[in-house]
Short mmCIF file of C-alpha atoms in Angstrom, two decimals:
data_model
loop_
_atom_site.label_atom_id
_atom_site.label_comp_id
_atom_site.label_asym_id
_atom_site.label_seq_id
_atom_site.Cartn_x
_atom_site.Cartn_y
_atom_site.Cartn_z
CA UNK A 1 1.61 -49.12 -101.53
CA UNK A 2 -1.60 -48.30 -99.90
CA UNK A 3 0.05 -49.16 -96.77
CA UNK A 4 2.90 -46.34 -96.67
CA UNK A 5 -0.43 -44.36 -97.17
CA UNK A 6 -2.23 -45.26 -94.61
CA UNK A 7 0.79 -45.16 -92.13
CA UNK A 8 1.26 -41.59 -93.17
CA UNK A 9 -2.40 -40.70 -92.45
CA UNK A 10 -2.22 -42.55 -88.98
CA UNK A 11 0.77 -40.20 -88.20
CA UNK A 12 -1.60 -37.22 -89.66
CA UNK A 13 -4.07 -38.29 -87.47
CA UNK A 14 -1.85 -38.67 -83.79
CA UNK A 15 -0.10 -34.93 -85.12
CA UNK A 16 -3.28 -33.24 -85.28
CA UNK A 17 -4.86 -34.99 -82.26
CA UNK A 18 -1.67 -33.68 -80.52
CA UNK A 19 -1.91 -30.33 -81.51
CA UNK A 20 -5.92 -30.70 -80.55
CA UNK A 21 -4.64 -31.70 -76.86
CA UNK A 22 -2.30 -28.15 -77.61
CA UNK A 23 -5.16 -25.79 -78.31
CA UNK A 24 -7.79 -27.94 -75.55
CA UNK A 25 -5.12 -27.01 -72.59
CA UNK A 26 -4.50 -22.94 -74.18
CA UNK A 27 -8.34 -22.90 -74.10
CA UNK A 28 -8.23 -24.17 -70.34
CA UNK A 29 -5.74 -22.02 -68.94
CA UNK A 30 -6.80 -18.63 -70.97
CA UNK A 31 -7.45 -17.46 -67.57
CA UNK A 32 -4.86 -19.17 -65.32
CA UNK A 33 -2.35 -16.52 -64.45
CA UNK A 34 0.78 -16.19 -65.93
CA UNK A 35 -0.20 -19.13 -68.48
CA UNK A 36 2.49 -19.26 -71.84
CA UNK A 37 0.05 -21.10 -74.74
CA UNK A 38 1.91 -23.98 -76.41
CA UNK A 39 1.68 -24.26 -80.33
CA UNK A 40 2.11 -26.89 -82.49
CA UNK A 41 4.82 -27.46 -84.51
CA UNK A 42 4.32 -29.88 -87.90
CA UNK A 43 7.10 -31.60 -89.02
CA UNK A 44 7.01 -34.45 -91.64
CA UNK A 45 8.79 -37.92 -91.65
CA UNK A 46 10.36 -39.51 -94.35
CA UNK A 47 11.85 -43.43 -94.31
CA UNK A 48 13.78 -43.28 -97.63
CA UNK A 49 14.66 -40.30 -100.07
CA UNK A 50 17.56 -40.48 -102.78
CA UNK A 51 17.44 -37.99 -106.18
CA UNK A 52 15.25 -40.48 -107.82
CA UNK A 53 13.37 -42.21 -105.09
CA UNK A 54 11.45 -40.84 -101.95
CA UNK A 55 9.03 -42.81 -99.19
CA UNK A 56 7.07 -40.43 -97.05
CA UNK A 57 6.66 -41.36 -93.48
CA UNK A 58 3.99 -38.66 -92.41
CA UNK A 59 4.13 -35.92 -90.02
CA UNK A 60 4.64 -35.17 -86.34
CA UNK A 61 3.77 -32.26 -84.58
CA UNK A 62 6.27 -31.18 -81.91
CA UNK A 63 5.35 -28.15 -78.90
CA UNK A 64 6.56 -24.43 -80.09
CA UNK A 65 6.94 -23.08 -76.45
CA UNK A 66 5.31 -19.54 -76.92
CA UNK A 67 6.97 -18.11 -73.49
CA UNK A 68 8.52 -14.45 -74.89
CA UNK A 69 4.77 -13.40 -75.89
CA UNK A 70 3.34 -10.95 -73.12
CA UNK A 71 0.12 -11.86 -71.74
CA UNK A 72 -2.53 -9.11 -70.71
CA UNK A 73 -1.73 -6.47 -67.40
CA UNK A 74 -4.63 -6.60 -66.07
CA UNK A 75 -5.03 -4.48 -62.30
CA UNK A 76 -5.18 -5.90 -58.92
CA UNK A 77 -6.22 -4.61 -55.94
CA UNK A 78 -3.90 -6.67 -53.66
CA UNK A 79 -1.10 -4.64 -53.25
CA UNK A 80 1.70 -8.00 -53.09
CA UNK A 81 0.39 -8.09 -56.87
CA UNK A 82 3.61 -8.35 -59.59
CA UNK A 83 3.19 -8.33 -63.15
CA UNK A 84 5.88 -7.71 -65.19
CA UNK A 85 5.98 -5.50 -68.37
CA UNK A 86 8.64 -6.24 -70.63
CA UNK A 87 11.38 -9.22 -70.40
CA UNK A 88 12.02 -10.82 -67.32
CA UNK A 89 10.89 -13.47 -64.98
CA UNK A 90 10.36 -13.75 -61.15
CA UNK A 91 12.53 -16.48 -59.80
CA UNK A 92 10.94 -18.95 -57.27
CA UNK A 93 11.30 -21.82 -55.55
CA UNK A 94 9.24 -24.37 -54.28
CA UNK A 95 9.16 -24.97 -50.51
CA UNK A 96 7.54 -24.50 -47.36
CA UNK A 97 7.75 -22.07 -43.81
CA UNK A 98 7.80 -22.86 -40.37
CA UNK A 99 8.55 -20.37 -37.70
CA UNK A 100 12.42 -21.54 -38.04
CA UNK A 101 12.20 -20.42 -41.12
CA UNK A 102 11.98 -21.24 -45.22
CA UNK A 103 12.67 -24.74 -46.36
CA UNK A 104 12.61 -25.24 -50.16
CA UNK A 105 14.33 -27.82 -52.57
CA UNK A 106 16.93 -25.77 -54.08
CA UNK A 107 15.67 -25.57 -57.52
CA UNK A 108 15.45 -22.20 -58.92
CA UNK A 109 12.48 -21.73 -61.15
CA UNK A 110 11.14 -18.44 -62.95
CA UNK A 111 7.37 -17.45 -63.19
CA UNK A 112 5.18 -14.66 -64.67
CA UNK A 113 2.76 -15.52 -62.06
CA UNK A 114 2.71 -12.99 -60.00
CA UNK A 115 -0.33 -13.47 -57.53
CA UNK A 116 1.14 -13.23 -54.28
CA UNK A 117 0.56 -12.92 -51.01
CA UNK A 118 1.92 -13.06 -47.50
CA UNK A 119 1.42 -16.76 -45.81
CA UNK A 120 1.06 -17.67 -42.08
CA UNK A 121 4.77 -17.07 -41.35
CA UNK A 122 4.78 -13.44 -43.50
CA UNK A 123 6.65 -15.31 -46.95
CA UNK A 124 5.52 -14.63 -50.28
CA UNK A 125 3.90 -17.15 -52.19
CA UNK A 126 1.90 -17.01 -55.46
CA UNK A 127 -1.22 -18.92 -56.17
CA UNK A 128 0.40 -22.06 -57.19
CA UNK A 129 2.66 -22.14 -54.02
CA UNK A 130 5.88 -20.61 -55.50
CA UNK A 131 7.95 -18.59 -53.17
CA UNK A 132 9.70 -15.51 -54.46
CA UNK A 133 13.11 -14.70 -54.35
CA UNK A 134 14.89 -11.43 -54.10
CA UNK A 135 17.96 -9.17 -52.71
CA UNK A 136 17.20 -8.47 -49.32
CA UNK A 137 18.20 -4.80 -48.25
CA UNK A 138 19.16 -4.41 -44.86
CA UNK A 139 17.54 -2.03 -42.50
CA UNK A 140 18.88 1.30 -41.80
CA UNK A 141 21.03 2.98 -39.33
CA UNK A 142 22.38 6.10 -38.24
CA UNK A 143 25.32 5.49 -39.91
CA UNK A 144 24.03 3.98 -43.06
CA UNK A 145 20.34 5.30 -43.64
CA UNK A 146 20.15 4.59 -46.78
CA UNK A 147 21.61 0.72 -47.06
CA UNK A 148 21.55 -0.68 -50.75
CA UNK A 149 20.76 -4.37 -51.83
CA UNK A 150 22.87 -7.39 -51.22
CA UNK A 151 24.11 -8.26 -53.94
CA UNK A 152 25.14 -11.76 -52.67
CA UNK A 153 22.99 -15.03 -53.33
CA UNK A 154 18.86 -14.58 -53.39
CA UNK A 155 16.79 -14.76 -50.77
CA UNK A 156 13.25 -15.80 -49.99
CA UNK A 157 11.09 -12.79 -49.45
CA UNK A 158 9.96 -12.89 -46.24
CA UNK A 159 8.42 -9.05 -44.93
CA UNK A 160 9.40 -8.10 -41.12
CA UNK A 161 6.07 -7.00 -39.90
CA UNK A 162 7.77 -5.59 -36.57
CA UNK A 163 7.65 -2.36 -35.14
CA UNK A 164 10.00 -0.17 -36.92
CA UNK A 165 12.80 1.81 -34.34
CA UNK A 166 13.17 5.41 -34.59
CA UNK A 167 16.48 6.59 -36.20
CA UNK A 168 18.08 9.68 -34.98
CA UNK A 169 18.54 12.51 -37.19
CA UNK A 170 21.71 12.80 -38.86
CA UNK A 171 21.39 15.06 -41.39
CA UNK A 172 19.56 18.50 -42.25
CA UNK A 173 19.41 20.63 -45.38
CA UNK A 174 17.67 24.19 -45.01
CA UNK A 175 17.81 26.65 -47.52
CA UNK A 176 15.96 30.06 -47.77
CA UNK A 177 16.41 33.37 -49.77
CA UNK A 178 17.07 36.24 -46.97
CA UNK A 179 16.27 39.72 -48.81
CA UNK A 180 19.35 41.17 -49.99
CA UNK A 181 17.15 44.45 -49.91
CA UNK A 182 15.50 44.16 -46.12
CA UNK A 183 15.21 47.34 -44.07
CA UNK A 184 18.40 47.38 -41.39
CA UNK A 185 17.86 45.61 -37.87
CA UNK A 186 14.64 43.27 -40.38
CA UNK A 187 14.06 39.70 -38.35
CA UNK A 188 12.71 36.91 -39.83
CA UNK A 189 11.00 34.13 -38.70
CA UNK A 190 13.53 30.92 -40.76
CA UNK A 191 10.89 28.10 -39.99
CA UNK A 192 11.47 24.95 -38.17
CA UNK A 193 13.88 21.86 -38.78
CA UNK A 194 12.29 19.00 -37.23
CA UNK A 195 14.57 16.51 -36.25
CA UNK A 196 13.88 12.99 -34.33
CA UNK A 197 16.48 12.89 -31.03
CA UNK A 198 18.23 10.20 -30.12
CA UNK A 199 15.42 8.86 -28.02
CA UNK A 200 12.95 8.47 -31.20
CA UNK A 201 11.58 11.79 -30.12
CA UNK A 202 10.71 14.49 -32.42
CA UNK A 203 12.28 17.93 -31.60
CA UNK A 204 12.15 21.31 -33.22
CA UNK A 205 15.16 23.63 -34.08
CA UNK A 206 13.67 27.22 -34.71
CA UNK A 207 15.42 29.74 -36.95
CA UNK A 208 15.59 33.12 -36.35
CA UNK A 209 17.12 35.25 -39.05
CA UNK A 210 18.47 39.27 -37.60
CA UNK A 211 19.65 41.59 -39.98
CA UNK A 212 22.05 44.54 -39.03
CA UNK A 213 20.68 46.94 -36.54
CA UNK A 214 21.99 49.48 -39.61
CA UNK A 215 24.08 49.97 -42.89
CA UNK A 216 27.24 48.38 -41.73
CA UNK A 217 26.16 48.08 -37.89
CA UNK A 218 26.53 44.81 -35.22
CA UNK A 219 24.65 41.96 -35.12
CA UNK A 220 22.22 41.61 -32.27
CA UNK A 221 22.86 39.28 -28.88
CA UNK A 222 20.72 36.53 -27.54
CA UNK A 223 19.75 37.45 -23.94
CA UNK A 224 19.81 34.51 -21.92
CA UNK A 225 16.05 33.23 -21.15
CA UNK A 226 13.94 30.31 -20.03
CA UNK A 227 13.29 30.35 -23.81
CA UNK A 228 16.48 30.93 -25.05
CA UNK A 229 19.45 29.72 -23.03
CA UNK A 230 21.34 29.43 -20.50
CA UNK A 231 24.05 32.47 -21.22
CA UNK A 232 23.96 35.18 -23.58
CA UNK A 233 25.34 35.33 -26.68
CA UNK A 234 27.10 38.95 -27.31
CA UNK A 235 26.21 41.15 -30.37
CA UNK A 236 28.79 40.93 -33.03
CA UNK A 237 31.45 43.63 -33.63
CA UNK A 238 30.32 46.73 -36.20
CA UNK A 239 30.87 46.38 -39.81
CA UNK A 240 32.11 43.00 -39.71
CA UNK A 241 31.69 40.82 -43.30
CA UNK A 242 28.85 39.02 -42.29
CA UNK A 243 25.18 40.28 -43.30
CA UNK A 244 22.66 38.00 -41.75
CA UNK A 245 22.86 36.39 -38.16
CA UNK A 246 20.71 32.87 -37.84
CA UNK A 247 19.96 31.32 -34.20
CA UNK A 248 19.12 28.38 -33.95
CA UNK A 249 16.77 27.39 -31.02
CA UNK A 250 16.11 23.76 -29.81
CA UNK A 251 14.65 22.17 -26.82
CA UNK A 252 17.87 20.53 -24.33
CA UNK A 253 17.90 18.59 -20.78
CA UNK A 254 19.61 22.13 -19.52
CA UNK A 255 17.86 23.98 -16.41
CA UNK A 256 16.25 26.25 -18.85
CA UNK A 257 14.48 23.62 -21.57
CA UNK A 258 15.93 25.01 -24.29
CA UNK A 259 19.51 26.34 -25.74
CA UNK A 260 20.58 28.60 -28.76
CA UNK A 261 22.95 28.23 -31.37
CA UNK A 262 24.37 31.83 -33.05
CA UNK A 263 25.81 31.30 -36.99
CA UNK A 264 26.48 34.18 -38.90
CA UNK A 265 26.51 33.80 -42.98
CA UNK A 266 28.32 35.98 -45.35
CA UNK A 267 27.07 36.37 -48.95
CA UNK A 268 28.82 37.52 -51.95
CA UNK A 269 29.37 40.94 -53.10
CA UNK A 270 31.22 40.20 -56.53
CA UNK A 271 29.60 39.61 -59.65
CA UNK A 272 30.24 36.29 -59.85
CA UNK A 273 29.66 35.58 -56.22
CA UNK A 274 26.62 38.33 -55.74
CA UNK A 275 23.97 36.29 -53.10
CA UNK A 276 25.25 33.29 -52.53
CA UNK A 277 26.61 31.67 -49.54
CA UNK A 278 30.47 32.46 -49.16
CA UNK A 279 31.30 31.52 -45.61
CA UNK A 280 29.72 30.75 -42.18
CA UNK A 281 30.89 30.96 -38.90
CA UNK A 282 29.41 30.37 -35.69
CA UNK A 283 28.93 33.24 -32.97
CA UNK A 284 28.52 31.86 -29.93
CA UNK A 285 26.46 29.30 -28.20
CA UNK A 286 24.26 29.85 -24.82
CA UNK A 287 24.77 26.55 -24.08
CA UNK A 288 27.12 24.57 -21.80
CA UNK A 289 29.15 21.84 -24.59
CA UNK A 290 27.40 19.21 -23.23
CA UNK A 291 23.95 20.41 -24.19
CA UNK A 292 25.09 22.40 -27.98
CA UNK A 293 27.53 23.07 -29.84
CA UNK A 294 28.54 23.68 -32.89
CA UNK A 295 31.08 23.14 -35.48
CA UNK A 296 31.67 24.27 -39.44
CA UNK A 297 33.16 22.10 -41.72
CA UNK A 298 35.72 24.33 -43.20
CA UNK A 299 35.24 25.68 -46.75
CA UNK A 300 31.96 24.05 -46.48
CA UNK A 301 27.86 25.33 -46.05
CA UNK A 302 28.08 22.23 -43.38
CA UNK A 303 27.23 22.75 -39.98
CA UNK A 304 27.87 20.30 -36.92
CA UNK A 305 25.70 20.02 -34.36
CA UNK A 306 26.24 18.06 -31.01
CA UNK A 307 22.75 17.90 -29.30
CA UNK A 308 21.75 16.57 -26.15
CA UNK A 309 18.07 15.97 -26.30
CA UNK A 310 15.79 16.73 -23.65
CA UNK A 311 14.33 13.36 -22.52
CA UNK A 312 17.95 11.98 -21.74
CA UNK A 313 19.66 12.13 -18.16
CA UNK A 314 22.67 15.03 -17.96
CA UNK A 315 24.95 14.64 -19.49
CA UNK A 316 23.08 13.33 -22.61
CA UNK A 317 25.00 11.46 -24.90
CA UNK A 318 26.04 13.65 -28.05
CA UNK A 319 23.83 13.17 -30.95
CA UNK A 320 25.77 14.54 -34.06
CA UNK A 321 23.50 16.12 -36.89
CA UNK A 322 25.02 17.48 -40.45
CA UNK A 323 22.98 20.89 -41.12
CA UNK A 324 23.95 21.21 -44.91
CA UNK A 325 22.92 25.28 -45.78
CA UNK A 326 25.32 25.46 -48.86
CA UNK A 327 24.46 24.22 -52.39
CA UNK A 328 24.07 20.47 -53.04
CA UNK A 329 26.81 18.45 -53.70
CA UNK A 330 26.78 15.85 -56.29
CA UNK A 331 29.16 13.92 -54.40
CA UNK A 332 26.74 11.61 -51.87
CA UNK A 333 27.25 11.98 -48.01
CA UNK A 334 29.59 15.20 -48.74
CA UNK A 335 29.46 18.32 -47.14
CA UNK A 336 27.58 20.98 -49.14
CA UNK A 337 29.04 23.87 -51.34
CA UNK A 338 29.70 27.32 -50.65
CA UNK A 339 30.39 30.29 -53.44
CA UNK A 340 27.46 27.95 -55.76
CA UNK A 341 23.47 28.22 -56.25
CA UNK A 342 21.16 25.82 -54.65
CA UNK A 343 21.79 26.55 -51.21
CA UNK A 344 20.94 29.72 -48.56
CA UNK A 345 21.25 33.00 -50.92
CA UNK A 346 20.39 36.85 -50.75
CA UNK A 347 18.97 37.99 -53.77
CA UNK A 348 16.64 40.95 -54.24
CA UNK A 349 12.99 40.61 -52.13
CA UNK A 350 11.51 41.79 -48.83
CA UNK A 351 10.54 38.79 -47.46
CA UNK A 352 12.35 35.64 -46.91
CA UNK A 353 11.19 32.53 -48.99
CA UNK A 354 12.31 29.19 -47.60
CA UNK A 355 12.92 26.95 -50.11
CA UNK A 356 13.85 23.46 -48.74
CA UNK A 357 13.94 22.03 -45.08
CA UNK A 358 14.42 18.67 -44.86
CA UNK A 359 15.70 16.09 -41.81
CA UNK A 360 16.39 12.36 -41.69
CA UNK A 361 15.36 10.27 -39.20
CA UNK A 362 12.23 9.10 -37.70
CA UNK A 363 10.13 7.86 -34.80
CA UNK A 364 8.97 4.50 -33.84
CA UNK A 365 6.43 3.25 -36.33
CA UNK A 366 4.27 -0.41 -35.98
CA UNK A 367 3.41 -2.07 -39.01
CA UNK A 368 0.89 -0.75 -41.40
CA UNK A 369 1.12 -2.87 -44.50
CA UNK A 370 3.25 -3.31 -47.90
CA UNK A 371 3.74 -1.38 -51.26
CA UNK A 372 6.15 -2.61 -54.15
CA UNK A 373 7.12 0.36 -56.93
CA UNK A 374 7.75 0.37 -60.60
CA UNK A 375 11.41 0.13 -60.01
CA UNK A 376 10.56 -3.29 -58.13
CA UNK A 377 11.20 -2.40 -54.06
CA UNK A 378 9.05 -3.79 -51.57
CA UNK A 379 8.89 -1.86 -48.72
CA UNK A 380 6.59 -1.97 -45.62
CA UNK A 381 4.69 1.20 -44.44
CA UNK A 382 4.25 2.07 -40.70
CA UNK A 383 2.00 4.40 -38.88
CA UNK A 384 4.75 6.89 -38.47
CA UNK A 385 4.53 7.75 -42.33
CA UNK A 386 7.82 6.41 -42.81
CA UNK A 387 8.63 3.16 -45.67
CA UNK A 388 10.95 1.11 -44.97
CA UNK A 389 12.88 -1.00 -48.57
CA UNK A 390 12.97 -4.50 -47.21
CA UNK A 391 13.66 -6.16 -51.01
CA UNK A 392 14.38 -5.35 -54.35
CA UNK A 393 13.19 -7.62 -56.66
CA UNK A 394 16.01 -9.43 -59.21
CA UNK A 395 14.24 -10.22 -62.83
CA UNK A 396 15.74 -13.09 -64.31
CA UNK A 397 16.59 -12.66 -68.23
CA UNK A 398 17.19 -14.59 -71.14
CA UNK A 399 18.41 -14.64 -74.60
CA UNK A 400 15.77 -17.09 -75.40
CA UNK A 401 12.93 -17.22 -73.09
CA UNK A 402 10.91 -19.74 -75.34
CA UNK A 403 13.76 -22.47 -74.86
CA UNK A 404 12.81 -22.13 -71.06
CA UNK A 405 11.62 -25.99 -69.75
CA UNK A 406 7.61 -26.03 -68.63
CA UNK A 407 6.92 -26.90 -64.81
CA UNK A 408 4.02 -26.89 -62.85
CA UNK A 409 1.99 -24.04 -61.69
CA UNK A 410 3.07 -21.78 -64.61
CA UNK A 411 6.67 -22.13 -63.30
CA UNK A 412 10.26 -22.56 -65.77
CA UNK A 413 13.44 -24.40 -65.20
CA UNK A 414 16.47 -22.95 -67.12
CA UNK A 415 18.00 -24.79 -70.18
CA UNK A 416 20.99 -24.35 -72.22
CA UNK A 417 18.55 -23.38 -74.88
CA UNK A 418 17.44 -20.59 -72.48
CA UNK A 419 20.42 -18.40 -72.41
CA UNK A 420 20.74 -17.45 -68.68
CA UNK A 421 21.71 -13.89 -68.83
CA UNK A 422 21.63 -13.04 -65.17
CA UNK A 423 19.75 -11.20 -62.67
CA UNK A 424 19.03 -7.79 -63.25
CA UNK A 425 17.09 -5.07 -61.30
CA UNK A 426 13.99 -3.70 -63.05
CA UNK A 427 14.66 -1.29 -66.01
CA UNK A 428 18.27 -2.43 -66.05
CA UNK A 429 19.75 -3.97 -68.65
CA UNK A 430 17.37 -5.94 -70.57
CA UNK A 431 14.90 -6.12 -68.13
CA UNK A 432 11.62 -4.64 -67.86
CA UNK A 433 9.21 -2.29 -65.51
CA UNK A 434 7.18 -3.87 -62.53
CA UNK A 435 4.04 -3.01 -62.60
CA UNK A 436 2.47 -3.19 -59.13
CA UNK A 437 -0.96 -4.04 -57.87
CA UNK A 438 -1.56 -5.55 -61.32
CA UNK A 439 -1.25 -9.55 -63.04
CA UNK A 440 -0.02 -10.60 -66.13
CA UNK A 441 -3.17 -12.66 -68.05
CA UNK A 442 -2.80 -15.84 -70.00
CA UNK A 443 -0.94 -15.21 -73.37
CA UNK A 444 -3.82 -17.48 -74.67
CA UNK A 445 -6.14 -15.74 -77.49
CA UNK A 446 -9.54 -17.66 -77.58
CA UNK A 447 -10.05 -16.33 -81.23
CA UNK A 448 -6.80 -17.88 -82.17
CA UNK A 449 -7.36 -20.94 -80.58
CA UNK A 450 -11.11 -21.91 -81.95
CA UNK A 451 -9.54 -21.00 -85.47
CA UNK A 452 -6.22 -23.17 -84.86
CA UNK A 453 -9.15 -25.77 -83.48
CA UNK A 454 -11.51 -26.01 -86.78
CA UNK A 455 -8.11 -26.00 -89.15
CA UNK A 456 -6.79 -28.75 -86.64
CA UNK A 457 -10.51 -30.55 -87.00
CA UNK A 458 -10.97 -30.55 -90.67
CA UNK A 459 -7.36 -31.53 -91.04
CA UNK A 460 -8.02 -34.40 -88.48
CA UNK A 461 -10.99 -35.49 -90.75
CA UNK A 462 -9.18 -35.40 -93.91
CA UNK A 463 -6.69 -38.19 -92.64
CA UNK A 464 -9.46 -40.15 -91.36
CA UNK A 465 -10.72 -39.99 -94.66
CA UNK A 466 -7.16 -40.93 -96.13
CA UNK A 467 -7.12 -44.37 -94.25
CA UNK A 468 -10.61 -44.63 -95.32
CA UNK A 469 -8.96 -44.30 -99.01
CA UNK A 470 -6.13 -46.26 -98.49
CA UNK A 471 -8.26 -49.21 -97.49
CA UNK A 472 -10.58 -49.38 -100.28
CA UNK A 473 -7.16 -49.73 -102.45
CA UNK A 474 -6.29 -52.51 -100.35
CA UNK A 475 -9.61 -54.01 -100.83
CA UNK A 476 -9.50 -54.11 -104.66
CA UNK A 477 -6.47 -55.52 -104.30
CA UNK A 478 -8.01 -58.67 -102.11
CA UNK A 479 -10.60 -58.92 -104.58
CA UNK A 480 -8.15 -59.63 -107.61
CA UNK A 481 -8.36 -63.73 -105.79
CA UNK A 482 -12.05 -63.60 -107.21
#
């Protein structure tokens, strides 16, 4: 009948206006960032159908959620900028801050939209007033100075713009080639280890490097001096093992300002040991206990130090500082290696070459701004130099990121259809690199859309045209009265 027709061509006509109201809002937001485009999806209706009967009931055109499909990185000059390259999702929240604190409505959301910035109570927010969530990393100490993320429940991200405290030195690496082939009685000037005291103040340890006085001779004393210390320290015996003598100079609260420490290194004579480190021990000190000393770790290139600092009242409090000299060790936090490259050595050369002198720790610092990194950290900067990890951002991931439910303000709810995979740190698992100081575009391509739009159009006039048809038929059949 030319009913069934005309019904069908009605459906035609609300599908295509529907996927018309698709393409009109991809056209809109082809510059709203973090926009996913919505397609349409035909699908056609049918009221009866056997093997030798079928009644068409048109078509409908249902949203094909285009949410896996990248959208264009395009840079940023704001440096709270997030885009996202590869899989993954920010999560987010709506809400609002006080100085008490965040307040949201504990409904997780993930966005691509990652134009944030820092509101009136330092929170990050995007454009469409989602806050982001993240692991929070706590702030370091001398005892942990390099704290990892929570790994507990997320966060809102909310930057301390405080001054930063110093942190006391509490570990030191130096390493240096010392001429295997210097002239007898040779001194060399080591360098300085800065470290930061225990007052936030930064204090230099000198090293001084004395060779024998001759082939198989002593090791030469530290006079006691304004400059030096407070006693001597006596020459070593003659033809001893060790080769080199270091002292190690550093300002102290002691009458005299400053205070030595003497370590003498042995090197290896063997083939298989031939210039590197094999043992240290230390010579003597010029300073009373309270002021330096000095302790090796046995079997280790670790030295001890227990320094009083200058700027403290007598007797300072002991500040304890790990002076690695021996080869790295791949285990974190222990001591370094002796008898193994990568450390202190004497190899062939006549001058010493210093390689690597490095100290933790750091004075006060106030607030200078905020960087985030491929690997998705967001640490503040401070006038000190120093960065300080405050977050590491936790990409959400799924096995189906077009089954993710639409929201507001280019925001996603999770659905069964989803997949929820979990949270995963940037270029872990399946998730991808965060590309700072940059935004991820619309996904919408205008080309696509004006040719989706005329297809749409034509189609839209071709049903018109259809009822148009059907009710001529039902016009001849009125006129059959006549």
């Amino acid at each position: 009948m030319a009913t069934v027709a005309m019904n069908s061509a009605i459906s035609g006509l609300n599908a295509f206006q529907t996927a018309i109201n698709y393409i009109s809002d991809n056209v809109a937001n082809s510059q709203t960032i973090g926009f996913k485009r919505i397609d349409a999806n035909f699908s056609s209706y049918v009221s009866a159908s056997s093997q030798r009967f079928f009644n068409p009931g048109g078509a409908t055109a249902r949203p094909d959620f285009v949410n896996s499909l990248q959208g264009t990185i395009i840079q940023d000059a704001s440096p709270t900028s997030i885009a996202i390259a590869g899989a993954g999702w920010l999560p987010v929240e709506d809400g609002a801050t006080n100085a008490s604190g965040f307040s949201g409505n504990n409904i997780r959301q993930f966005t691509r939209r990652g134009d944030f910035s820092l509101d009136q109570n330092s929170y990050m927010v995007n454009g469409a007033g989602k806050y982001l969530f993240a692991r929070s990393v706590p702030r370091p100490t001398t005892a942990v100075p390099n704290p990892q993320p929570n790994q507990g429940s997320l966060v809102p991200v909310q930057i301390n713009t405080s001054q930063l405290p110093a942190l006391a030195t509490a570990n030191a690496t130096y390493a240096a080639n010392i001429p295997s082939n210097a002239v007898a009685g040779t001194t060399f000037n080591g360098g300085t280890i800065t470290i930061t005291d225990a007052n936030g103040a930064a204090q230099p340890v000198s090293v001084t490097w004395y060779n024998r006085t001759t082939a198989g001779g002593t090791l030469p004393g530290v006079a006691a001096s304004t400059t030096t210390g407070t006693n001597a320290i006596a020459a070593s015996a003659a033809a001893t093992v060790p080769q080199w003598r270091a002292v190690l100079t550093v300002p102290t609260s002691s009458p005299n300002n400053y205070e030595s420490i003497a370590l003498d290194f042995s090197f290896g004579t063997t083939t298989t040991t031939a210039g590197l480190l094999t043992g240290i021990t230390v010579a003597g000190t010029t300073a009373p206990g309270t002021q330096l000393a000095a302790a090796v770790t046995a079997g280790t290139g670790r030295v001890v130090l227990s320094y009083g600092a200058p700027s403290l009242t007598a007797p300072p409090p002991a500040q304890s500082i790990n002076v690695e000299f021996g080869a790295p060790n791949a285990t974190a936090g222990s001591a370094s290696q002796l008898n193994v490259a990568g450390g202190t050595s004497q190899f062939g050369g006549t001058s010493i070459s210093l390689s690597n002198i490095l100290a933790d720790g750091y004075s006060a610092g106030s607030y200078n701004g905020l960087a985030i990194d491929t690997n998705g950290n967001i640490y503040s900067t401070y006038s000190n130099g120093q960065r300080l990890r405050q977050y590491q951002l936790a990409l959400g991931t799924f096995n189906n990121a077009d089954g993710l439910v639409r929201q507001n303000g280019e925001a996603f709810l999770d659905s069964p259809a989803a997949g929820f995979i979990g949270y995963q740190a940037a270029l872990t698992g399946q998730a991808g690199g965060v590309n700072p100081n940059a935004l991820e575009n619309s996904n919408t391509d205008i080309g696509q859309e004006f040719t989706k739009m005329i297809v749409a159009q034509r189609s839209y006039s071709a049903n018109a045209r259809m009822i148009t048809t059907a009710d001529e038929m039902l016009q001849e059949v009125v006129n059959l009265k006549r």
